[in-house]
Coordinates of C-alpha atoms and ligand atoms in Angstrom, one line a residue:
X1083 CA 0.0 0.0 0.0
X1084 CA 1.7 3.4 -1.2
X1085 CA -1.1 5.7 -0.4
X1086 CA -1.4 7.4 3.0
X1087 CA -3.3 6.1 5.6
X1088 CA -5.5 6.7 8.7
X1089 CA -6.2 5.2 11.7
X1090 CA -8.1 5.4 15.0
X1091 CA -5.6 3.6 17.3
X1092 CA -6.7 2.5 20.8
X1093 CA -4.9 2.1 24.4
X1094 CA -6.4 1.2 27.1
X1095 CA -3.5 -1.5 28.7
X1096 CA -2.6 0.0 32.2
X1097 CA -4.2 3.5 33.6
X1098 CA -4.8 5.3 30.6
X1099 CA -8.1 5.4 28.1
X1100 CA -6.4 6.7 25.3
X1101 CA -7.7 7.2 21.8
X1102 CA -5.5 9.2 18.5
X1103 CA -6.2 9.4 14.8
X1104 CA -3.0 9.3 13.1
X1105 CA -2.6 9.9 9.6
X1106 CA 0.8 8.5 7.6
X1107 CA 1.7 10.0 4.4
X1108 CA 3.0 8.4 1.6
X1109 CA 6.8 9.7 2.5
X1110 CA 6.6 8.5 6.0
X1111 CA 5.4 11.4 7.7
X1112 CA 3.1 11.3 10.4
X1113 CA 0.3 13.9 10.9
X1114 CA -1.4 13.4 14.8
X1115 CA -4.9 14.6 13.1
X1116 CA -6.8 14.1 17.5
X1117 CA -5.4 12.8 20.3
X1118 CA -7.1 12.0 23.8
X1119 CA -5.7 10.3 27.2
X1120 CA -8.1 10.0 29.4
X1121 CA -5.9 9.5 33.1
X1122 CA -6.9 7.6 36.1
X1123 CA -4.7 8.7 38.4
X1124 CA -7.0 10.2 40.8
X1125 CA -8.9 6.6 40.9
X1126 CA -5.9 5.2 41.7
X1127 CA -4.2 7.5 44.1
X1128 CA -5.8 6.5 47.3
X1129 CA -3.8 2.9 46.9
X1130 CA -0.1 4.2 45.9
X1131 CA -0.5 2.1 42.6
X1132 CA -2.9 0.7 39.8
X1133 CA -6.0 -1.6 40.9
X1134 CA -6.5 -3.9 38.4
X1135 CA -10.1 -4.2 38.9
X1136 CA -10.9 -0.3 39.4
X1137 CA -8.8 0.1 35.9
X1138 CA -11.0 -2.2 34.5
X1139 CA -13.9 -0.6 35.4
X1140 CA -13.0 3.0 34.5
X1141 CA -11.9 1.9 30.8
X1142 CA -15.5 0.0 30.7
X1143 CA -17.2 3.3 31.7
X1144 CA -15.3 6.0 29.3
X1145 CA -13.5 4.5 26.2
X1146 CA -16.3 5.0 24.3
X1147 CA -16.7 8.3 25.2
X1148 CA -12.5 9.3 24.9
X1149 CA -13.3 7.5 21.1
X1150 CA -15.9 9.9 20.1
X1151 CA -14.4 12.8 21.2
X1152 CA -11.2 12.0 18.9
X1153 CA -13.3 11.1 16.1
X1154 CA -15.3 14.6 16.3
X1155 CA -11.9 16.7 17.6
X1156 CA -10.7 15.6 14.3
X1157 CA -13.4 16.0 12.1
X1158 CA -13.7 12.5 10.5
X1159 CA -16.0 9.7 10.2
X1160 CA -15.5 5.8 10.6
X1161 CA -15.7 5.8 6.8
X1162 CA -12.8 7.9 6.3
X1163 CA -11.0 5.3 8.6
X1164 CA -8.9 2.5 6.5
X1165 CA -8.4 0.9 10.5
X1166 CA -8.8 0.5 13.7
X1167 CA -5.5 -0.2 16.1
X1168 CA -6.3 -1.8 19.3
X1169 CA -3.7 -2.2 22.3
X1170 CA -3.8 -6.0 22.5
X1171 CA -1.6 -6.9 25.1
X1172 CA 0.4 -7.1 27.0
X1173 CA -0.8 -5.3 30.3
X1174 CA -3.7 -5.7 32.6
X1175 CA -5.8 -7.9 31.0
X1176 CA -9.3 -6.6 32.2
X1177 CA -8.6 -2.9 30.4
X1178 CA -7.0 -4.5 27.4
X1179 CA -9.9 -6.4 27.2
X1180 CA -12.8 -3.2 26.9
X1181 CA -10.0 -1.3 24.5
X1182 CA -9.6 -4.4 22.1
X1183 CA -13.6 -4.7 22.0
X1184 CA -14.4 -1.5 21.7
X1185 CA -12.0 -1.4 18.6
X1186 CA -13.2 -5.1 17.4
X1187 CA -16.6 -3.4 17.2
X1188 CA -15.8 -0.6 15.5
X1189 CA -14.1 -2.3 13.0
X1190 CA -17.0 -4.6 12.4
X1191 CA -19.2 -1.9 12.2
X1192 CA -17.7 -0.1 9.9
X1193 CA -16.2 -3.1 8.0
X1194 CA -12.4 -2.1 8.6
X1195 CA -9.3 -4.4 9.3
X1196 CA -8.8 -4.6 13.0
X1197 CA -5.1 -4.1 13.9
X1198 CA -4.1 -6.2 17.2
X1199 CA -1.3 -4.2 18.6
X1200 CA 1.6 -5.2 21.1
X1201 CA 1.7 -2.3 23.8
X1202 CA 5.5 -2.6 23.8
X1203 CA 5.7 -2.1 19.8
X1204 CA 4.2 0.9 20.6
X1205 CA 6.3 2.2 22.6
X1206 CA 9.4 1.2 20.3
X1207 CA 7.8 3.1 17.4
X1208 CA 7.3 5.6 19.7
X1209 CA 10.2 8.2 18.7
X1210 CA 8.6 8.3 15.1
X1211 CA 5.6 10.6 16.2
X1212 CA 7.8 13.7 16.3
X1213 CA 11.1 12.8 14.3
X1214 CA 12.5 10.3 11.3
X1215 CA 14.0 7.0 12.8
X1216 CA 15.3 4.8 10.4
X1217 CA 15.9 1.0 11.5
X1218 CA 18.2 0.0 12.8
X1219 CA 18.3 1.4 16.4
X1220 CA 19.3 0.5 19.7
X1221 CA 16.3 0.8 21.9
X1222 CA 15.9 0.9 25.6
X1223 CA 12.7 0.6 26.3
X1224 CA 12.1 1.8 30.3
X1225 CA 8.4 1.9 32.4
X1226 CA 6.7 0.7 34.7
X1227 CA 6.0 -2.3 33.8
X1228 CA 9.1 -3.3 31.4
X1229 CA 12.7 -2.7 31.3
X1230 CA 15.2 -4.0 28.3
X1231 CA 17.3 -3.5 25.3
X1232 CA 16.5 -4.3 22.2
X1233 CA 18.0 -4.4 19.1
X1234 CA 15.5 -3.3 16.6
X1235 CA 15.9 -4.3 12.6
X1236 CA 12.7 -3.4 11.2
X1237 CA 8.8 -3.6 11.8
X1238 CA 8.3 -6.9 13.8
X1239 CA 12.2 -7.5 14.2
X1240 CA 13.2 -6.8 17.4
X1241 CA 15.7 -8.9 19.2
X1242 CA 16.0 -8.7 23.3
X1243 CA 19.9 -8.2 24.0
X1244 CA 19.1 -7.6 28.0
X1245 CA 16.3 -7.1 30.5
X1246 CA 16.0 -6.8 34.1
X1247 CA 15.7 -9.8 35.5
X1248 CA 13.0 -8.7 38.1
X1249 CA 11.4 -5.5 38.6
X1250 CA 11.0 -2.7 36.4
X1251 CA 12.6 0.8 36.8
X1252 CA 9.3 2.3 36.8
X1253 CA 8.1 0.3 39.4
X1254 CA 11.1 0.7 41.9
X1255 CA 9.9 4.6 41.3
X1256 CA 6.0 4.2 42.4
X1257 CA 7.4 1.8 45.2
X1258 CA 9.7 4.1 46.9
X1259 CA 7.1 7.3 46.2
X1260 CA 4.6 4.8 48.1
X1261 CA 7.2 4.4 51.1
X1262 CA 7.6 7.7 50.8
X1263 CA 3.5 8.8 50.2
X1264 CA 4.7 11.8 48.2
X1265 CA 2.4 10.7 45.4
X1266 CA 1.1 8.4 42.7
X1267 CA 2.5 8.5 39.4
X1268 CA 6.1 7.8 41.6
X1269 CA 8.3 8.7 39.0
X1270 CA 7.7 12.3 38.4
X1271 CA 7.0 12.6 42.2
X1272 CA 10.3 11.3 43.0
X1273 CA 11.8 13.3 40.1
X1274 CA 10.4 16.7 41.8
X1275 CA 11.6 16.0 45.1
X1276 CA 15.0 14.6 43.9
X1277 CA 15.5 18.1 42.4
X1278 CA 16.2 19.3 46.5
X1279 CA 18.4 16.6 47.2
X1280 CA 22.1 15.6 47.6
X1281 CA 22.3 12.2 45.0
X1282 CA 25.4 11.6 47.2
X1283 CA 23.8 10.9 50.8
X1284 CA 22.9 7.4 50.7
X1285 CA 24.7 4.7 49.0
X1286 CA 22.3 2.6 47.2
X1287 CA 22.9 -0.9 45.8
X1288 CA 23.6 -1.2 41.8
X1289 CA 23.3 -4.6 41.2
X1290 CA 24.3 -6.4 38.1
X1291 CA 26.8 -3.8 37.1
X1292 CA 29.8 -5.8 38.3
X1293 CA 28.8 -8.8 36.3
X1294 CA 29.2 -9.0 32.3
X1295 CA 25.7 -9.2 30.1
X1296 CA 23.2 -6.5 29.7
X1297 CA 20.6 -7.5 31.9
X1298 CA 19.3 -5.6 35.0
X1299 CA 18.3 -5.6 38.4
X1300 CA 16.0 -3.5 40.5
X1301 CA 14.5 -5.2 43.2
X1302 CA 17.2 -4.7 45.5
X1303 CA 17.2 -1.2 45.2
X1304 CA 13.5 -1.2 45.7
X1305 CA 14.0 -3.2 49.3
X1306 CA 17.5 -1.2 50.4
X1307 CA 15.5 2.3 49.5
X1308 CA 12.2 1.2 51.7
X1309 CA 14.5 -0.2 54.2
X1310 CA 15.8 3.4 54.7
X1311 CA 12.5 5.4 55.1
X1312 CA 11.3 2.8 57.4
X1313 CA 14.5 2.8 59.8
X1314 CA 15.6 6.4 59.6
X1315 CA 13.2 9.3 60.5
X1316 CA 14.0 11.3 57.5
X1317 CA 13.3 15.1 57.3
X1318 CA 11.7 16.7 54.3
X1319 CA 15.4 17.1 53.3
X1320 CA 16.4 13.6 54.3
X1321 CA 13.4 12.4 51.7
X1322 CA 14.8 14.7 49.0
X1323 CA 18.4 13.2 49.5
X1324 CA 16.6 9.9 49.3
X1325 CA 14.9 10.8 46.1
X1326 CA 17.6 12.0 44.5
X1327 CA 20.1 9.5 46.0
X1328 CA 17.7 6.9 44.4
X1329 CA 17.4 8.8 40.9
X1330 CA 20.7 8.8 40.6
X1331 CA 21.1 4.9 41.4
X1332 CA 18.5 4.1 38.7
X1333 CA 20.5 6.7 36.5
X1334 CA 24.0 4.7 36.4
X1335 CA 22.6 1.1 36.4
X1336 CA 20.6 2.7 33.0
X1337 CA 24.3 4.3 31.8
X1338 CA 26.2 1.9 32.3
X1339 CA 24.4 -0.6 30.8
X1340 CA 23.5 1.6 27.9
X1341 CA 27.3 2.2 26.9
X1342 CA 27.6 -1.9 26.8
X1343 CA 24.7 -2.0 24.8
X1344 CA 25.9 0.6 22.5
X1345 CA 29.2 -1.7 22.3
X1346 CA 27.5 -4.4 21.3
X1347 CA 25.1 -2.8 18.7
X1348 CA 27.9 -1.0 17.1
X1349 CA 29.6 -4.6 16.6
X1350 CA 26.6 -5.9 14.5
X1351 CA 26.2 -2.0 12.4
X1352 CA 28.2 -0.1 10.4
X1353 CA 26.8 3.4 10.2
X1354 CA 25.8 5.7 12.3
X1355 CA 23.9 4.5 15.8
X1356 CA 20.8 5.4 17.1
X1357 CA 19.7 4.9 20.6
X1358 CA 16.1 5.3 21.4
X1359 CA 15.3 5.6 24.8
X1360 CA 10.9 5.0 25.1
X1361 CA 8.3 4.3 27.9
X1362 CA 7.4 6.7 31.2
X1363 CA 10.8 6.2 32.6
X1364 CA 12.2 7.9 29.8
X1365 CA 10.4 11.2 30.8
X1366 CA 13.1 11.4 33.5
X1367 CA 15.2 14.5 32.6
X1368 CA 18.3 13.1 34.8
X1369 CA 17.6 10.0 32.8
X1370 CA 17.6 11.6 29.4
X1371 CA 20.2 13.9 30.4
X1372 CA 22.7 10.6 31.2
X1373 CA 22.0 8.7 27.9
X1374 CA 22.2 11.9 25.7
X1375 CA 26.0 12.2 27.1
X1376 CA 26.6 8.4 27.1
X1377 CA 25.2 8.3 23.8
X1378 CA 27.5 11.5 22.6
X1379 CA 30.8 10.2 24.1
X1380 CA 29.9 6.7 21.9
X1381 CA 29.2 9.0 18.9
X1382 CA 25.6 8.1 19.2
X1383 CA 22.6 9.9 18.3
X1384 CA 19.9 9.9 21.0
X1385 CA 16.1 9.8 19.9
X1386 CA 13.4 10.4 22.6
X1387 CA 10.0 10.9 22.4
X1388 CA 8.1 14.1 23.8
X1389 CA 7.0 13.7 27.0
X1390 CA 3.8 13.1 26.4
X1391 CA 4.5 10.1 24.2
X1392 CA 6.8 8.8 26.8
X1393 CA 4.0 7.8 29.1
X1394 CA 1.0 5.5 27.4
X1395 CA -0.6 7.1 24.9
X1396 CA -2.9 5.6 21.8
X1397 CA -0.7 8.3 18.9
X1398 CA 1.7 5.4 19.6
X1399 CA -0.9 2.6 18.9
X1400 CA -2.2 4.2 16.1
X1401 CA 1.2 4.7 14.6
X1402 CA 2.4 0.9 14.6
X1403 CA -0.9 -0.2 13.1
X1404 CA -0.4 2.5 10.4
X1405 CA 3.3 1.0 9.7
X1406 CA 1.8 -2.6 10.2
X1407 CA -1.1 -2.2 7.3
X1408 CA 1.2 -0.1 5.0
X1409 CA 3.8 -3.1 5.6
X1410 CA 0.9 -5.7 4.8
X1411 CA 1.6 -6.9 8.4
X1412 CA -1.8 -7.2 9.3
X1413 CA -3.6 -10.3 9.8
X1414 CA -6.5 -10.8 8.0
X1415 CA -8.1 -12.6 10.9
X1416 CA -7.5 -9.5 13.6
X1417 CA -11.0 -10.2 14.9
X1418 CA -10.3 -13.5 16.2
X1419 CA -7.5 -12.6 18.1
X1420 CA -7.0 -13.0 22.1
X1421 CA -5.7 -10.8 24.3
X1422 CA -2.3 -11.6 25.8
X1423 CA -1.7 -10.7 29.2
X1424 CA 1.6 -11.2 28.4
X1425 CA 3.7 -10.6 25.0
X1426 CA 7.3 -10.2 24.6
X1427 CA 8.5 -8.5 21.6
X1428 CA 11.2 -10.8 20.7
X1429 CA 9.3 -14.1 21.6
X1430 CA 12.0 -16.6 20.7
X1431 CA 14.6 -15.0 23.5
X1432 CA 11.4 -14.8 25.9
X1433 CA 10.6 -18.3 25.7
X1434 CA 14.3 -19.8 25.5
X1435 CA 16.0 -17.7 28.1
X1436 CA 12.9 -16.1 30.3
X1437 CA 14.3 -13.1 31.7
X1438 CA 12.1 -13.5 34.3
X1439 CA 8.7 -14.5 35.1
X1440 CA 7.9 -17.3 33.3
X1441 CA 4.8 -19.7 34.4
X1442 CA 1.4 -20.7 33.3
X1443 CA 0.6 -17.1 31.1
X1444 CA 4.0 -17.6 29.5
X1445 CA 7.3 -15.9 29.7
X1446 CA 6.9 -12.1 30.3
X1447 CA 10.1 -10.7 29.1
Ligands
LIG2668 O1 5.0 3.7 29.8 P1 4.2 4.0 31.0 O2 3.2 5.1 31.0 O3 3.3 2.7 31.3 C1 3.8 1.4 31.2 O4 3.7 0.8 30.1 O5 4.3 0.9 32.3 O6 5.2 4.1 32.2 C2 4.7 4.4 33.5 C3 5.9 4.4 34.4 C4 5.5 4.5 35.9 O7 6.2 3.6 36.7 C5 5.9 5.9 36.2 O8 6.3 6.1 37.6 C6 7.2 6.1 35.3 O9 6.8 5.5 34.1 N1 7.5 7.5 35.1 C7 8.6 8.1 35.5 C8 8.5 9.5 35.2 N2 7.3 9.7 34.6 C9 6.7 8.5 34.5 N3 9.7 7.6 36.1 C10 10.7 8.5 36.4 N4 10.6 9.8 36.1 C11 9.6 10.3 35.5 N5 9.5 11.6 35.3
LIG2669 ZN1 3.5 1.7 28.4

């Protein structure tokens, strides 16, 4: 398919209700024609994380309505549609659920293709909303729920090189912002605090960065962080040192495993390299600010998305079902697919060498 395309992509995986029409032209280009993200944070405040089952309930009662309003912000009908992407996994299942209906019926309706999408693919096309990426790219891809490097080659071709081995960086955030109960997101409520704070005061644990491989650890920095709010009586500026101490952790662990994973990409391409850095982590300006210079002292180029198409958005969605149907990836049978609580990207690394977490839903990363 040369011609440009439009879709209504759909996202509705973790916290968000998220709807987008995306237009891609013929050249590549990408035109966000509406874009909604409906946020649940204050739903989910009260606990210090995301309730599955309140989730659930809040995509039930709203995606329809976050769908209508991008469909009339931008002006067009079903019938100028040629598809409907629908975040298919992986994430919590009961809001994937009511986002892939919603778009199954749609499409029926209005006798479309439906467009199953992997969350994470989002994400990794993520950088092409505001700028040209050209495969190949190193990409880190760093939220709440996910954390790995992965070697992309094209549409579909993505091949895990590392991954933490238990939690996520994103989670290690909203766990310590928890402890702390200095807010829900915890990432950009640590990130505000950390800005008071000495990143020198306490001496957190990095592990993994002794040991050769590219894989990653977080859990132990989760527990040694808690374990210092719950036996010292920190001051507001004790919490700031913490935050900040913390950030900085999270920071070199994501360095220094970036500049070996620049290493090894850079042995496999000629050219010049791209590192892409994607998912709400990556809104973290100490973050950013670390890769950027490992990625300059490598001779890299660093590609990161806007902020707002860091965290879960549907532009994203919409995006990778555009490249997918002008790519004639897209499954003629769409409607009869299941939602996957869990999906790894590179599925032949997940299921040979489970990074972690494997069991009866199959191997998460
Ligand atoms: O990509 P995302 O919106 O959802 C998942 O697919 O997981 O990422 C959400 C995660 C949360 O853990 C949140 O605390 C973290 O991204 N996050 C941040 C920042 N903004 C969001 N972490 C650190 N600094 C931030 N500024
Ligand atoms: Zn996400």
């Amino acid at each position: 398919m040369s011609e440009s395309v439009t879709i209504l992509g759909i996202e509705t995986s973790c916290d968000e209700t998220a709807a987008a029409i995306l237009r891609r032209n013929k050249n590549g280009d990408v035109e966000i024609l509406a874009e909604t993200v409906h946020s649940q944070i204050d739903e989910h405040a009260p606990y210090g994380g995301v309730v599955p089952e309140i989730a659930a309930r809040a995509h039930a009662d709203i995606t329809d309505t976050v769908v209508v309003r991008t469909l009339e912000e931008s002006g067009l009908d079903l019938a100028s549609l040629d598809g409907i992407a629908a975040t298919s996994g992986p994430g919590l299942i009961g809001g994937v659920m009511v986002g892939m209906m919603t778009g199954k019926a749609l499409a029926l309706a209005a006798g479309k293709p439906f467009i199953p999408i992997n969350h994470l693919e989002g994400h990794a096309l993520s950088p092409r909303l505001a700028e040209a990426c050209s495969f190949p790219y190193l990409l880190l891809l760093v939220s709440g729920g996910h954390c790995q490097f992965l070697e992309v080659t094209g549409l579909g071709a993505y091949r895990r090189l590392g991954s933490t081995i238990d939690d996520a960086a994103g989670e290690a955030f909203d766990k310590l912002a928890k402890t702390l109960g200095i807010g829900f997101p915890g990432g950009p409520a640590v990130e505000r605090l950390a800005k008071h704070g000495d990143p020198h005061r306490f001496d957190l644990p990095r592990p993994l960065m002794n040991r050769p491989g590219l894989d990653l650890s977080f859990a132990g920095l989760k527990t040694a962080a808690a374990r210092v709010v719950e036996h010292e009586a920190l001051d507001e500026q004790g919490r700031a040192d913490l935050c900040a101490s913390f950030q900085l952790t999270v920071t070199d662990c994501l360095a220094g495993k970036t500049e070996r994973a620049l290493a090894e990409f850079k042995s496999r391409h000629d050219g010049e390299t791209r590192l892409v850095v994607a998912g709400g982590v990556a809104a973290n300006q100490t973050i950013r600010a670390a890769l950027d210079r490992v990625a300059q002292a490598d001779g890299a180029h660093l590609i990161a998305p806007p902020l707002r198409h860091c965290t879960d958005n549907a532009a994203m969605i919409a995006l990778a079902g555009a490249e997918r149907l002008v790519a004639g990836l897209v499954d003629a049978n769409g409607l009869s697919f299941a939602a996957r609580p869990r999906w790894p990207l590179d599925e032949a690394s997940a299921q040979s060498h489970p990074a972690y977490g494997g069991g009866k839903k199959g191997a998460k990363a």
